[in-house]
mmCIF file of C-alpha atoms and ligand atoms in Angstrom:
data_model
loop_
_atom_site.group_PDB
_atom_site.id
_atom_site.type_symbol
_atom_site.label_atom_id
_atom_site.label_comp_id
_atom_site.label_asym_id
_atom_site.label_seq_id
_atom_site.Cartn_x
_atom_site.Cartn_y
_atom_site.Cartn_z
ATOM 1 C CA MET A 3 146.372 67.118 166.159
ATOM 2 C CA GLU A 4 146.142 70.531 167.769
ATOM 3 C CA GLU A 5 146.806 72.380 164.519
ATOM 4 C CA ASN A 6 143.518 71.049 163.112
ATOM 5 C CA CYS A 7 141.397 72.392 165.974
ATOM 6 C CA GLU A 8 140.400 75.649 164.328
ATOM 7 C CA LYS A 9 139.754 74.289 160.874
ATOM 8 C CA GLU A 10 136.498 72.475 161.453
ATOM 9 C CA ASN A 11 134.467 74.807 159.272
ATOM 10 C CA THR A 12 136.544 74.769 156.135
ATOM 11 C CA LYS A 13 135.647 72.732 153.079
ATOM 12 C CA THR A 14 137.346 69.449 152.120
ATOM 13 C CA LEU A 15 138.442 70.712 148.698
ATOM 14 C CA LEU A 16 139.983 73.895 150.114
ATOM 15 C CA GLU A 17 141.796 71.963 152.842
ATOM 16 C CA CYS A 18 143.395 69.730 150.195
ATOM 17 C CA LEU A 19 144.382 72.700 148.038
ATOM 18 C CA LYS A 20 146.145 74.126 151.078
ATOM 19 C CA GLY A 21 148.086 70.903 151.503
ATOM 20 C CA ARG A 22 146.080 69.370 154.347
ATOM 21 C CA ARG A 23 144.846 65.860 153.701
ATOM 22 C CA GLY A 24 141.595 64.612 155.266
ATOM 23 C CA ASN A 25 139.978 61.170 155.222
ATOM 24 C CA ALA A 26 137.848 61.658 152.118
ATOM 25 C CA VAL A 27 139.107 62.329 148.580
ATOM 26 C CA PRO A 28 137.330 65.481 147.331
ATOM 27 C CA PHE A 29 136.247 65.575 143.689
ATOM 28 C CA TRP A 30 134.738 67.688 140.943
ATOM 29 C CA LEU A 31 134.829 67.278 137.150
ATOM 30 C CA MET A 32 135.950 69.675 134.461
ATOM 31 C CA ARG A 33 132.878 70.507 132.325
ATOM 32 C CA GLN A 34 130.637 68.976 134.955
ATOM 33 C CA ALA A 35 127.896 71.338 133.793
ATOM 34 C CA GLY A 36 126.928 70.944 130.172
ATOM 35 C CA ARG A 37 125.348 68.993 127.396
ATOM 36 C CA TYR A 38 125.570 65.498 128.937
ATOM 37 C CA LEU A 39 122.885 66.620 131.439
ATOM 38 C CA PRO A 40 119.265 66.643 130.178
ATOM 39 C CA GLU A 41 118.433 69.562 132.492
ATOM 40 C CA TYR A 42 121.243 71.590 130.852
ATOM 41 C CA ARG A 43 120.019 70.787 127.344
ATOM 42 C CA LYS A 44 116.525 71.891 128.331
ATOM 43 C CA LEU A 45 117.675 75.224 129.735
ATOM 44 C CA ARG A 46 120.093 75.762 126.833
ATOM 45 C CA SER A 47 117.333 75.217 124.235
ATOM 46 C CA SER A 48 115.214 77.931 125.862
ATOM 47 C CA THR A 49 118.085 80.460 125.676
ATOM 48 C CA GLY A 50 119.385 82.184 122.539
ATOM 49 C CA GLY A 51 123.119 81.729 122.107
ATOM 50 C CA PHE A 52 125.724 80.194 124.404
ATOM 51 C CA LEU A 53 126.974 83.654 125.422
ATOM 52 C CA ASP A 54 123.408 84.720 126.286
ATOM 53 C CA LEU A 55 123.410 81.875 128.807
ATOM 54 C CA VAL A 56 126.846 82.824 130.156
ATOM 55 C CA TYR A 57 125.788 86.463 130.665
ATOM 56 C CA ASP A 58 122.495 85.572 132.382
ATOM 57 C CA PRO A 59 123.342 85.471 136.123
ATOM 58 C CA LYS A 60 120.225 83.506 137.088
ATOM 59 C CA LYS A 61 120.470 80.877 134.370
ATOM 60 C CA ALA A 62 124.260 80.537 134.577
ATOM 61 C CA ALA A 63 123.986 80.012 138.356
ATOM 62 C CA GLU A 64 121.262 77.414 137.785
ATOM 63 C CA VAL A 65 123.487 75.555 135.286
ATOM 64 C CA THR A 66 126.397 75.680 137.767
ATOM 65 C CA MET A 67 124.171 74.124 140.440
ATOM 66 C CA GLN A 68 122.725 71.340 138.249
ATOM 67 C CA PRO A 69 125.555 68.799 138.633
ATOM 68 C CA ILE A 70 125.894 69.616 142.352
ATOM 69 C CA ARG A 71 122.263 68.709 142.971
ATOM 70 C CA ARG A 72 122.678 65.394 141.177
ATOM 71 C CA PHE A 73 126.132 64.355 142.341
ATOM 72 C CA GLY A 74 127.153 66.573 145.284
ATOM 73 C CA MET A 75 130.640 67.429 144.028
ATOM 74 C CA ASN A 76 133.073 69.182 146.390
ATOM 75 C CA GLY A 77 133.577 71.971 143.863
ATOM 76 C CA ALA A 78 131.061 74.016 141.852
ATOM 77 C CA ILE A 79 132.822 75.516 138.841
ATOM 78 C CA LEU A 80 131.420 78.768 137.549
ATOM 79 C CA PHE A 81 129.511 78.285 134.311
ATOM 80 C CA SER A 82 131.271 80.563 131.844
ATOM 81 C CA ASP A 83 133.972 80.245 129.210
ATOM 82 C CA ILE A 84 137.604 81.258 128.801
ATOM 83 C CA LEU A 85 136.688 83.277 125.686
ATOM 84 C CA VAL A 86 134.694 85.924 127.581
ATOM 85 C CA ILE A 87 138.006 87.755 128.031
ATOM 86 C CA PRO A 88 138.592 88.399 124.311
ATOM 87 C CA HIS A 89 134.887 89.175 123.995
ATOM 88 C CA ALA A 90 134.998 91.714 126.842
ATOM 89 C CA LEU A 91 138.203 93.246 125.421
ATOM 90 C CA GLY A 92 136.285 94.051 122.243
ATOM 91 C CA GLN A 93 137.029 91.142 119.898
ATOM 92 C CA PRO A 94 133.863 89.678 118.346
ATOM 93 C CA VAL A 95 133.281 86.062 119.545
ATOM 94 C CA THR A 96 130.473 83.741 118.451
ATOM 95 C CA PHE A 97 129.638 80.130 119.264
ATOM 96 C CA GLU A 98 127.932 78.313 116.383
ATOM 97 C CA ALA A 99 126.164 75.087 117.378
ATOM 98 C CA GLY A 100 128.398 72.100 116.692
ATOM 99 C CA GLU A 101 131.241 74.213 115.296
ATOM 100 C CA GLY A 102 133.093 75.575 118.283
ATOM 101 C CA PRO A 103 133.982 79.208 118.884
ATOM 102 C CA LYS A 104 134.753 81.744 116.154
ATOM 103 C CA LEU A 105 136.658 84.969 116.745
ATOM 104 C CA SER A 106 137.575 87.602 114.191
ATOM 105 C CA PRO A 107 141.288 86.832 114.141
ATOM 106 C CA ILE A 108 143.887 89.305 115.307
ATOM 107 C CA LEU A 109 146.283 89.391 112.390
ATOM 108 C CA ILE A 110 148.669 92.219 113.150
ATOM 109 C CA ALA A 111 149.915 94.060 116.221
ATOM 110 C CA GLU A 112 147.827 97.121 115.259
ATOM 111 C CA ASP A 113 144.627 95.135 115.887
ATOM 112 C CA PHE A 114 145.236 94.525 119.530
ATOM 113 C CA LYS A 115 146.053 98.129 120.312
ATOM 114 C CA LYS A 116 142.255 98.618 120.016
ATOM 115 C CA LEU A 117 141.543 96.126 122.817
ATOM 116 C CA ASN A 118 140.379 97.982 125.880
ATOM 117 C CA VAL A 119 141.024 96.624 129.376
ATOM 118 C CA GLU A 120 139.164 99.552 131.007
ATOM 119 C CA ARG A 121 135.883 98.407 129.491
ATOM 120 C CA ILE A 122 135.813 94.717 130.355
ATOM 121 C CA ASP A 123 133.478 95.012 133.347
ATOM 122 C CA ARG A 124 130.729 96.409 131.121
ATOM 123 C CA THR A 125 130.550 92.918 129.653
ATOM 124 C CA LEU A 126 131.680 90.798 132.611
ATOM 125 C CA GLU A 127 129.556 92.286 135.409
ATOM 126 C CA PRO A 128 126.810 89.601 135.019
ATOM 127 C CA ILE A 129 129.435 86.885 135.586
ATOM 128 C CA TYR A 130 130.373 88.345 138.976
ATOM 129 C CA GLU A 131 126.673 88.269 139.794
ATOM 130 C CA THR A 132 126.554 84.589 138.793
ATOM 131 C CA VAL A 133 129.374 83.848 141.253
ATOM 132 C CA SER A 134 127.504 85.529 144.061
ATOM 133 C CA ASN A 135 124.243 83.741 143.101
ATOM 134 C CA VAL A 136 126.022 80.368 143.245
ATOM 135 C CA VAL A 137 127.570 81.144 146.637
ATOM 136 C CA HIS A 138 124.094 81.958 147.985
ATOM 137 C CA GLY A 139 122.557 78.944 146.223
ATOM 138 C CA LEU A 140 125.085 76.535 147.749
ATOM 139 C CA LYS A 141 124.330 77.867 151.213
ATOM 140 C CA ALA A 142 120.564 77.932 150.727
ATOM 141 C CA GLU A 143 120.495 74.357 149.432
ATOM 142 C CA GLY A 144 122.747 73.011 152.172
ATOM 143 C CA PHE A 145 125.850 72.186 150.109
ATOM 144 C CA ASP A 146 128.143 73.165 152.944
ATOM 145 C CA ASP A 147 131.096 71.139 151.685
ATOM 146 C CA THR A 148 131.011 72.409 148.091
ATOM 147 C CA ALA A 149 133.475 75.195 147.274
ATOM 148 C CA MET A 150 132.832 77.809 144.592
ATOM 149 C CA ILE A 151 135.563 77.655 141.934
ATOM 150 C CA GLY A 152 136.168 80.625 139.657
ATOM 151 C CA PHE A 153 138.312 80.358 136.533
ATOM 152 C CA ALA A 154 139.968 81.947 133.534
ATOM 153 C CA GLY A 155 142.071 80.783 130.620
ATOM 154 C CA SER A 156 145.792 81.404 130.764
ATOM 155 C CA PRO A 157 147.072 84.323 128.679
ATOM 156 C CA TRP A 158 148.843 81.878 126.311
ATOM 157 C CA THR A 159 145.746 79.747 125.632
ATOM 158 C CA VAL A 160 143.494 82.779 125.264
ATOM 159 C CA ALA A 161 146.024 84.359 122.844
ATOM 160 C CA CYS A 162 145.911 81.133 120.779
ATOM 161 C CA TYR A 163 142.177 81.578 120.139
ATOM 162 C CA MET A 164 142.501 85.340 119.608
ATOM 163 C CA ILE A 165 145.157 85.051 116.938
ATOM 164 C CA GLU A 166 143.911 81.909 115.230
ATOM 165 C CA GLY A 167 140.262 83.025 115.294
ATOM 166 C CA GLY A 168 139.073 79.723 116.779
ATOM 167 C CA GLY A 169 140.263 76.227 117.545
ATOM 168 C CA SER A 170 143.237 74.586 115.838
ATOM 169 C CA LYS A 171 145.356 71.494 116.369
ATOM 170 C CA VAL A 172 148.707 73.253 116.252
ATOM 171 C CA PHE A 173 148.069 77.017 116.550
ATOM 172 C CA GLU A 174 150.863 77.649 114.087
ATOM 173 C CA ALA A 175 150.095 81.339 113.500
ATOM 174 C CA THR A 176 150.237 82.015 117.241
ATOM 175 C CA LYS A 177 153.496 80.142 117.711
ATOM 176 C CA TYR A 178 154.998 81.865 114.688
ATOM 177 C CA TRP A 179 154.117 85.278 116.102
ATOM 178 C CA ALA A 180 155.462 84.377 119.553
ATOM 179 C CA TYR A 181 158.736 82.949 118.188
ATOM 180 C CA ARG A 182 159.311 85.524 115.425
ATOM 181 C CA HIS A 183 158.047 88.727 117.078
ATOM 182 C CA PRO A 184 158.312 88.176 120.822
ATOM 183 C CA GLU A 185 158.176 91.925 121.655
ATOM 184 C CA SER A 186 154.777 92.545 120.118
ATOM 185 C CA PHE A 187 153.530 89.145 121.308
ATOM 186 C CA SER A 188 154.552 90.111 124.804
ATOM 187 C CA GLU A 189 152.403 93.266 124.530
ATOM 188 C CA LEU A 190 149.386 91.118 123.699
ATOM 189 C CA ILE A 191 150.131 88.736 126.586
ATOM 190 C CA ASN A 192 150.358 91.745 128.926
ATOM 191 C CA ILE A 193 146.961 93.035 127.833
ATOM 192 C CA ILE A 194 145.348 89.615 128.384
ATOM 193 C CA SER A 195 147.157 89.183 131.724
ATOM 194 C CA GLY A 196 145.910 92.548 133.012
ATOM 195 C CA ALA A 197 142.330 91.703 132.038
ATOM 196 C CA THR A 198 142.604 88.217 133.547
ATOM 197 C CA LEU A 199 143.982 89.494 136.847
ATOM 198 C CA HIS A 200 141.116 91.955 137.149
ATOM 199 C CA TYR A 201 138.518 89.352 136.111
ATOM 200 C CA LEU A 202 139.764 86.793 138.648
ATOM 201 C CA SER A 203 139.990 89.377 141.445
ATOM 202 C CA ARG A 204 136.384 90.367 140.826
ATOM 203 C CA GLN A 205 135.311 86.693 140.901
ATOM 204 C CA ILE A 206 137.038 86.325 144.288
ATOM 205 C CA GLU A 207 135.425 89.512 145.591
ATOM 206 C CA ALA A 208 132.062 88.059 144.504
ATOM 207 C CA GLY A 209 132.723 84.900 146.546
ATOM 208 C CA ALA A 210 134.912 82.468 144.554
ATOM 209 C CA GLU A 211 136.832 80.343 147.085
ATOM 210 C CA ALA A 212 139.383 78.836 144.697
ATOM 211 C CA ILE A 213 140.560 79.616 141.168
ATOM 212 C CA GLN A 214 141.561 77.389 138.263
ATOM 213 C CA ILE A 215 143.678 78.654 135.367
ATOM 214 C CA PHE A 216 143.058 76.596 132.212
ATOM 215 C CA ASP A 217 146.094 76.314 129.946
ATOM 216 C CA SER A 218 144.678 73.943 127.353
ATOM 217 C CA TRP A 219 147.360 74.578 124.726
ATOM 218 C CA SER A 220 150.490 74.841 126.859
ATOM 219 C CA GLY A 221 151.658 71.503 125.427
ATOM 220 C CA ILE A 222 152.436 72.826 121.956
ATOM 221 C CA LEU A 223 155.380 74.977 123.108
ATOM 222 C CA ASN A 224 159.012 73.931 123.370
ATOM 223 C CA SER A 225 160.566 74.280 126.809
ATOM 224 C CA GLU A 226 162.103 77.733 126.293
ATOM 225 C CA ASN A 227 158.837 79.188 125.041
ATOM 226 C CA PHE A 228 156.861 77.290 127.670
ATOM 227 C CA ALA A 229 158.915 79.103 130.315
ATOM 228 C CA ARG A 230 158.381 82.481 128.681
ATOM 229 C CA TRP A 231 154.738 82.319 127.571
ATOM 230 C CA VAL A 232 153.203 79.876 130.054
ATOM 231 C CA ILE A 233 155.152 79.930 133.321
ATOM 232 C CA GLU A 234 156.074 83.642 133.441
ATOM 233 C CA PRO A 235 152.654 85.182 132.694
ATOM 234 C CA THR A 236 150.954 82.658 135.001
ATOM 235 C CA LYS A 237 153.367 83.571 137.780
ATOM 236 C CA SER A 238 152.762 87.288 137.327
ATOM 237 C CA ILE A 239 148.987 86.789 137.595
ATOM 238 C CA VAL A 240 149.237 84.410 140.575
ATOM 239 C CA ASP A 241 151.699 86.677 142.447
ATOM 240 C CA ALA A 242 149.433 89.687 142.000
ATOM 241 C CA LEU A 243 146.331 87.685 143.012
ATOM 242 C CA LYS A 244 148.134 86.392 146.111
ATOM 243 C CA LYS A 245 148.987 89.945 147.175
ATOM 244 C CA ARG A 246 145.301 90.850 147.070
ATOM 245 C CA HIS A 247 143.848 87.530 148.255
ATOM 246 C CA PRO A 248 146.529 85.451 149.990
ATOM 247 C CA ASP A 249 144.087 82.753 151.194
ATOM 248 C CA ILE A 250 142.534 81.871 147.859
ATOM 249 C CA PRO A 251 144.199 78.772 146.371
ATOM 250 C CA VAL A 252 144.983 78.644 142.650
ATOM 251 C CA ILE A 253 144.994 75.436 140.600
ATOM 252 C CA GLY A 254 147.049 75.504 137.384
ATOM 253 C CA PHE A 255 146.057 73.126 134.594
ATOM 254 C CA ALA A 256 148.835 73.120 132.000
ATOM 255 C CA ARG A 257 147.408 70.499 129.668
ATOM 256 C CA GLU A 258 149.839 68.249 127.806
ATOM 257 C CA ALA A 259 152.863 69.972 129.312
ATOM 258 C CA GLY A 260 154.425 66.521 129.842
ATOM 259 C CA VAL A 261 157.704 66.575 131.766
ATOM 260 C CA LYS A 262 157.669 70.401 131.629
ATOM 261 C CA LEU A 263 154.995 70.140 134.327
ATOM 262 C CA GLU A 264 157.759 69.921 136.918
ATOM 263 C CA ASP A 265 159.075 73.390 135.957
ATOM 264 C CA TYR A 266 155.484 74.612 135.980
ATOM 265 C CA ALA A 267 154.833 73.194 139.462
ATOM 266 C CA LEU A 268 157.974 74.854 140.814
ATOM 267 C CA GLY A 269 157.890 78.108 138.851
ATOM 268 C CA SER A 270 154.312 79.250 138.239
ATOM 269 C CA GLY A 271 153.368 80.021 141.844
ATOM 270 C CA VAL A 272 150.120 78.013 141.698
ATOM 271 C CA ASP A 273 149.097 76.016 144.778
ATOM 272 C CA ALA A 274 147.984 72.808 143.068
ATOM 273 C CA ILE A 275 148.552 71.149 139.719
ATOM 274 C CA GLY A 276 145.879 69.838 137.331
ATOM 275 C CA ILE A 277 146.979 66.624 135.611
ATOM 276 C CA ASP A 278 145.816 65.630 132.116
ATOM 277 C CA TYR A 279 145.085 61.993 131.249
ATOM 278 C CA SER A 280 148.279 61.452 129.266
ATOM 279 C CA MET A 281 150.408 61.567 132.429
ATOM 280 C CA PRO A 282 151.257 58.281 134.195
ATOM 281 C CA PRO A 283 150.048 58.700 137.796
ATOM 282 C CA GLU A 284 153.221 57.065 139.169
ATOM 283 C CA TRP A 285 155.425 59.660 137.436
ATOM 284 C CA VAL A 286 153.180 62.471 138.650
ATOM 285 C CA ARG A 287 153.285 61.178 142.230
ATOM 286 C CA ASP A 288 157.090 61.081 142.178
ATOM 287 C CA HIS A 289 157.774 64.356 140.305
ATOM 288 C CA ILE A 290 154.826 66.653 140.974
ATOM 289 C CA GLN A 291 152.921 65.476 144.045
ATOM 290 C CA ILE A 292 156.140 65.650 146.057
ATOM 291 C CA HIS A 293 155.964 69.441 145.569
ATOM 292 C CA LYS A 294 152.241 70.268 145.462
ATOM 293 C CA PRO A 295 148.716 68.824 145.742
ATOM 294 C CA VAL A 296 147.555 67.347 142.429
ATOM 295 C CA GLN A 297 144.185 67.080 140.699
ATOM 296 C CA GLY A 298 143.128 64.754 137.871
ATOM 297 C CA ASN A 299 143.681 62.544 135.830
ATOM 298 C CA LEU A 300 140.980 60.168 134.625
ATOM 299 C CA ASP A 301 140.592 59.830 130.858
ATOM 300 C CA PRO A 302 137.108 61.243 130.019
ATOM 301 C CA VAL A 303 136.700 58.268 127.647
ATOM 302 C CA ALA A 304 136.992 55.894 130.626
ATOM 303 C CA LEU A 305 134.069 57.804 132.156
ATOM 304 C CA LEU A 306 132.175 57.564 128.870
ATOM 305 C CA ALA A 307 132.833 53.801 128.804
ATOM 306 C CA GLY A 308 131.661 53.221 132.389
ATOM 307 C CA GLY A 309 131.536 49.729 133.949
ATOM 308 C CA ASP A 310 134.758 47.791 134.532
ATOM 309 C CA THR A 311 136.885 50.162 132.446
ATOM 310 C CA LEU A 312 135.838 53.052 134.649
ATOM 311 C CA LYS A 313 136.222 51.109 137.875
ATOM 312 C CA LYS A 314 139.730 49.933 136.972
ATOM 313 C CA SER A 315 141.038 53.317 135.765
ATOM 314 C CA ALA A 316 139.535 55.304 138.624
ATOM 315 C CA THR A 317 140.699 52.870 141.299
ATOM 316 C CA HIS A 318 144.251 52.853 139.950
ATOM 317 C CA ILE A 319 144.380 56.650 140.074
ATOM 318 C CA LEU A 320 142.993 56.693 143.631
ATOM 319 C CA GLU A 321 145.485 54.057 144.771
ATOM 320 C CA VAL A 322 148.554 55.746 143.327
ATOM 321 C CA PHE A 323 147.750 59.308 144.424
ATOM 322 C CA SER A 324 146.753 58.224 147.920
ATOM 323 C CA THR A 325 150.389 57.218 148.452
ATOM 324 C CA GLY A 326 151.806 60.612 147.409
ATOM 325 C CA LYS A 327 153.317 63.219 149.677
ATOM 326 C CA ASN A 328 150.664 65.903 149.135
ATOM 327 C CA PRO A 329 146.863 65.650 148.963
ATOM 328 C CA PHE A 330 144.909 64.558 145.904
ATOM 329 C CA ILE A 331 141.686 65.850 144.353
ATOM 330 C CA PHE A 332 139.902 63.509 141.980
ATOM 331 C CA ASN A 333 138.996 64.986 138.583
ATOM 332 C CA LEU A 334 139.155 64.121 134.905
ATOM 333 C CA GLY A 335 142.207 64.783 132.753
ATOM 334 C CA HIS A 336 140.004 66.942 130.458
ATOM 335 C CA GLY A 337 136.313 67.845 130.257
ATOM 336 C CA VAL A 338 133.286 65.513 130.436
ATOM 337 C CA ILE A 339 132.404 64.328 126.912
ATOM 338 C CA LYS A 340 128.907 65.352 125.827
ATOM 339 C CA ASP A 341 127.697 61.772 125.152
ATOM 340 C CA THR A 342 128.556 60.634 128.699
ATOM 341 C CA ALA A 343 125.618 58.995 130.500
ATOM 342 C CA PRO A 344 124.842 60.717 133.826
ATOM 343 C CA GLU A 345 124.651 57.155 135.277
ATOM 344 C CA CYS A 346 128.376 56.728 134.591
ATOM 345 C CA VAL A 347 129.088 59.907 136.566
ATOM 346 C CA GLU A 348 127.007 58.430 139.394
ATOM 347 C CA GLU A 349 129.114 55.226 139.235
ATOM 348 C CA LEU A 350 132.275 57.318 139.442
ATOM 349 C CA CYS A 351 130.992 59.216 142.495
ATOM 350 C CA GLU A 352 130.402 55.896 144.260
ATOM 351 C CA ILE A 353 133.879 54.615 143.407
ATOM 352 C CA ILE A 354 135.470 57.760 144.832
ATOM 353 C CA ARG A 355 133.278 57.853 147.949
ATOM 354 C CA GLU A 356 133.810 54.188 148.743
ATOM 355 C CA PHE A 357 137.585 54.310 148.265
ATOM 356 C CA LYS A 358 139.603 53.743 151.404
ATOM 357 C CA ALA A 359 143.303 54.528 151.215
HETATM 358 O O1 CP3 B 20 131.627 72.936 133.696
HETATM 359 C C1 CP3 B 20 132.651 73.626 133.479
HETATM 360 O O2 CP3 B 20 133.799 73.119 133.399
HETATM 361 C C2 CP3 B 20 132.498 75.134 133.442
HETATM 362 C C3 CP3 B 20 132.276 75.709 132.171
HETATM 363 C C4 CP3 B 20 133.354 75.808 131.090
HETATM 364 C C5 CP3 B 20 133.019 75.929 129.716
HETATM 365 N N1 CP3 B 20 134.169 76.131 129.020
HETATM 366 C C6 CP3 B 20 131.646 75.857 129.179
HETATM 367 C C7 CP3 B 20 131.435 75.585 127.743
HETATM 368 C C8 CP3 B 20 134.742 75.879 131.183
HETATM 369 C C9 CP3 B 20 135.630 75.756 132.419
HETATM 370 C C10 CP3 B 20 135.247 76.099 129.871
HETATM 371 C C11 CP3 B 20 136.677 76.282 129.576
HETATM 372 C C12 CP3 B 20 137.126 76.331 128.176
HETATM 373 N N2 CP3 B 20 136.489 76.872 127.089
HETATM 374 C C13 CP3 B 20 138.400 75.862 127.756
HETATM 375 C C14 CP3 B 20 139.467 75.263 128.657
HETATM 376 C C15 CP3 B 20 139.244 73.827 128.931
HETATM 377 C C16 CP3 B 20 139.382 72.921 127.715
HETATM 378 O O3 CP3 B 20 138.356 72.416 127.269
HETATM 379 O O4 CP3 B 20 140.533 72.731 127.254
HETATM 380 C C17 CP3 B 20 138.488 76.096 126.372
HETATM 381 C C18 CP3 B 20 139.659 75.758 125.470
HETATM 382 C C19 CP3 B 20 137.279 76.747 125.961
HETATM 383 C C20 CP3 B 20 136.909 77.254 124.611
HETATM 384 C C21 CP3 B 20 135.678 76.601 124.094
HETATM 385 N N3 CP3 B 20 134.398 76.848 124.555
HETATM 386 C C22 CP3 B 20 135.576 75.652 123.055
HETATM 387 C C23 CP3 B 20 136.753 75.086 122.291
HETATM 388 C C24 CP3 B 20 134.220 75.334 122.918
HETATM 389 C C25 CP3 B 20 133.588 74.442 121.859
HETATM 390 C C26 CP3 B 20 133.841 72.998 122.083
HETATM 391 C C27 CP3 B 20 132.757 72.375 122.866
HETATM 392 O O5 CP3 B 20 133.072 71.554 123.754
HETATM 393 O O6 CP3 B 20 131.591 72.649 122.578
HETATM 394 C C28 CP3 B 20 133.495 76.076 123.883
HETATM 395 C C29 CP3 B 20 132.031 76.044 124.135
HETATM 396 C C30 CP3 B 20 131.579 75.667 125.490
HETATM 397 N N4 CP3 B 20 132.134 76.106 126.668
HETATM 398 C C31 CP3 B 20 130.460 74.830 125.791
HETATM 399 C C32 CP3 B 20 130.376 74.779 127.202
HETATM 400 C C33 CP3 B 20 129.338 74.049 128.017
HETATM 401 C C34 CP3 B 20 129.538 74.183 124.771
HETATM 402 C C35 CP3 B 20 128.604 75.189 124.199
HETATM 403 C C36 CP3 B 20 127.154 74.804 124.215
HETATM 404 O O7 CP3 B 20 126.647 74.170 125.154
HETATM 405 O O8 CP3 B 20 126.501 75.206 123.254
#
């Protein structure tokens, strides 16, 4: 059709995020760079800590490129972590091998008054350089249909780690603070939102072509608090980003939001919706994909299992989402598990590439 004439040079993933469906299903995988790849483990073992790798623009760009060279995904996600924001704001963050992240917990409102948004670029500057290195690397190595994806955690999920001091199953202290003292909690969310907006803008200025906002712990909130602490802050960040960079699509991944995902799709301002593996694809097609492009939702354990399990799960997802109103991007419903065999990822790539709607 005539409206497609001028769009020959844009990338498949970006077209889908803008609501235009092509013949092929684009794909990338959350945590596609990381410990399941021998080349990552090698590079990681020659670098001090995890954050030393994240703040090394050459090495972080190399790690970002590793899965692209093997599998040719349509998206290259920046190699970094959502916890660089608390780190850059002045909260000590460490990653101990095998233990997950540790932060010195923020226990009272007085603590976060010391966080300093003005200073974040002192820490984050190398990450912007990584983005620009990846953009150049993709071009130099001929990956013309791979888009550079920048990211950040949502203010809610980042606050969870900042208050709890690390991972948790229920983040009770954070919820208690949000429910019991919403005014001071809102001040913390505003500080994180301001830092996140700046961080994402700088990633875009360095060459990121799409953005994903990870809201890993949005599922633990009831609907009223989901609206206030997930949808509202996300919308304020997305609205401000759109004013500065109207053409950059934003994917929102509100993990385990369940049926609240419909409010999120309609209220958060994001362009496309990440779908975790707990969601039935048929429900998502009928309630979410009618509004926006969707991305997901293979169970990472199905990828770990490989073989028939993988083939069956992946094909079902492809079949259902290819009948939806808006485009579909294949991805997992959460990150690649570290014991996954790279051969299973190769199998998945073939299943997606060979699929005909
Ligand atoms: O490939 C990619 O997806 C890009 C890189 C990326 C990392 N973390 C690298 C990483 C991304 C997008 C993230 C996001 C992230 N980080 C989230 C949101 C997504 C999710 O998983 O729900 C969260 C909650 C974090 C916080 C975090 N970072 C945790 C809980 C952990 C420890 C658990 C684990 O899997 O090890 C990390 C460490 C981390 N982030 C690693 C990597 C590759 C492992 C560290 C290592 O290799 O030593």
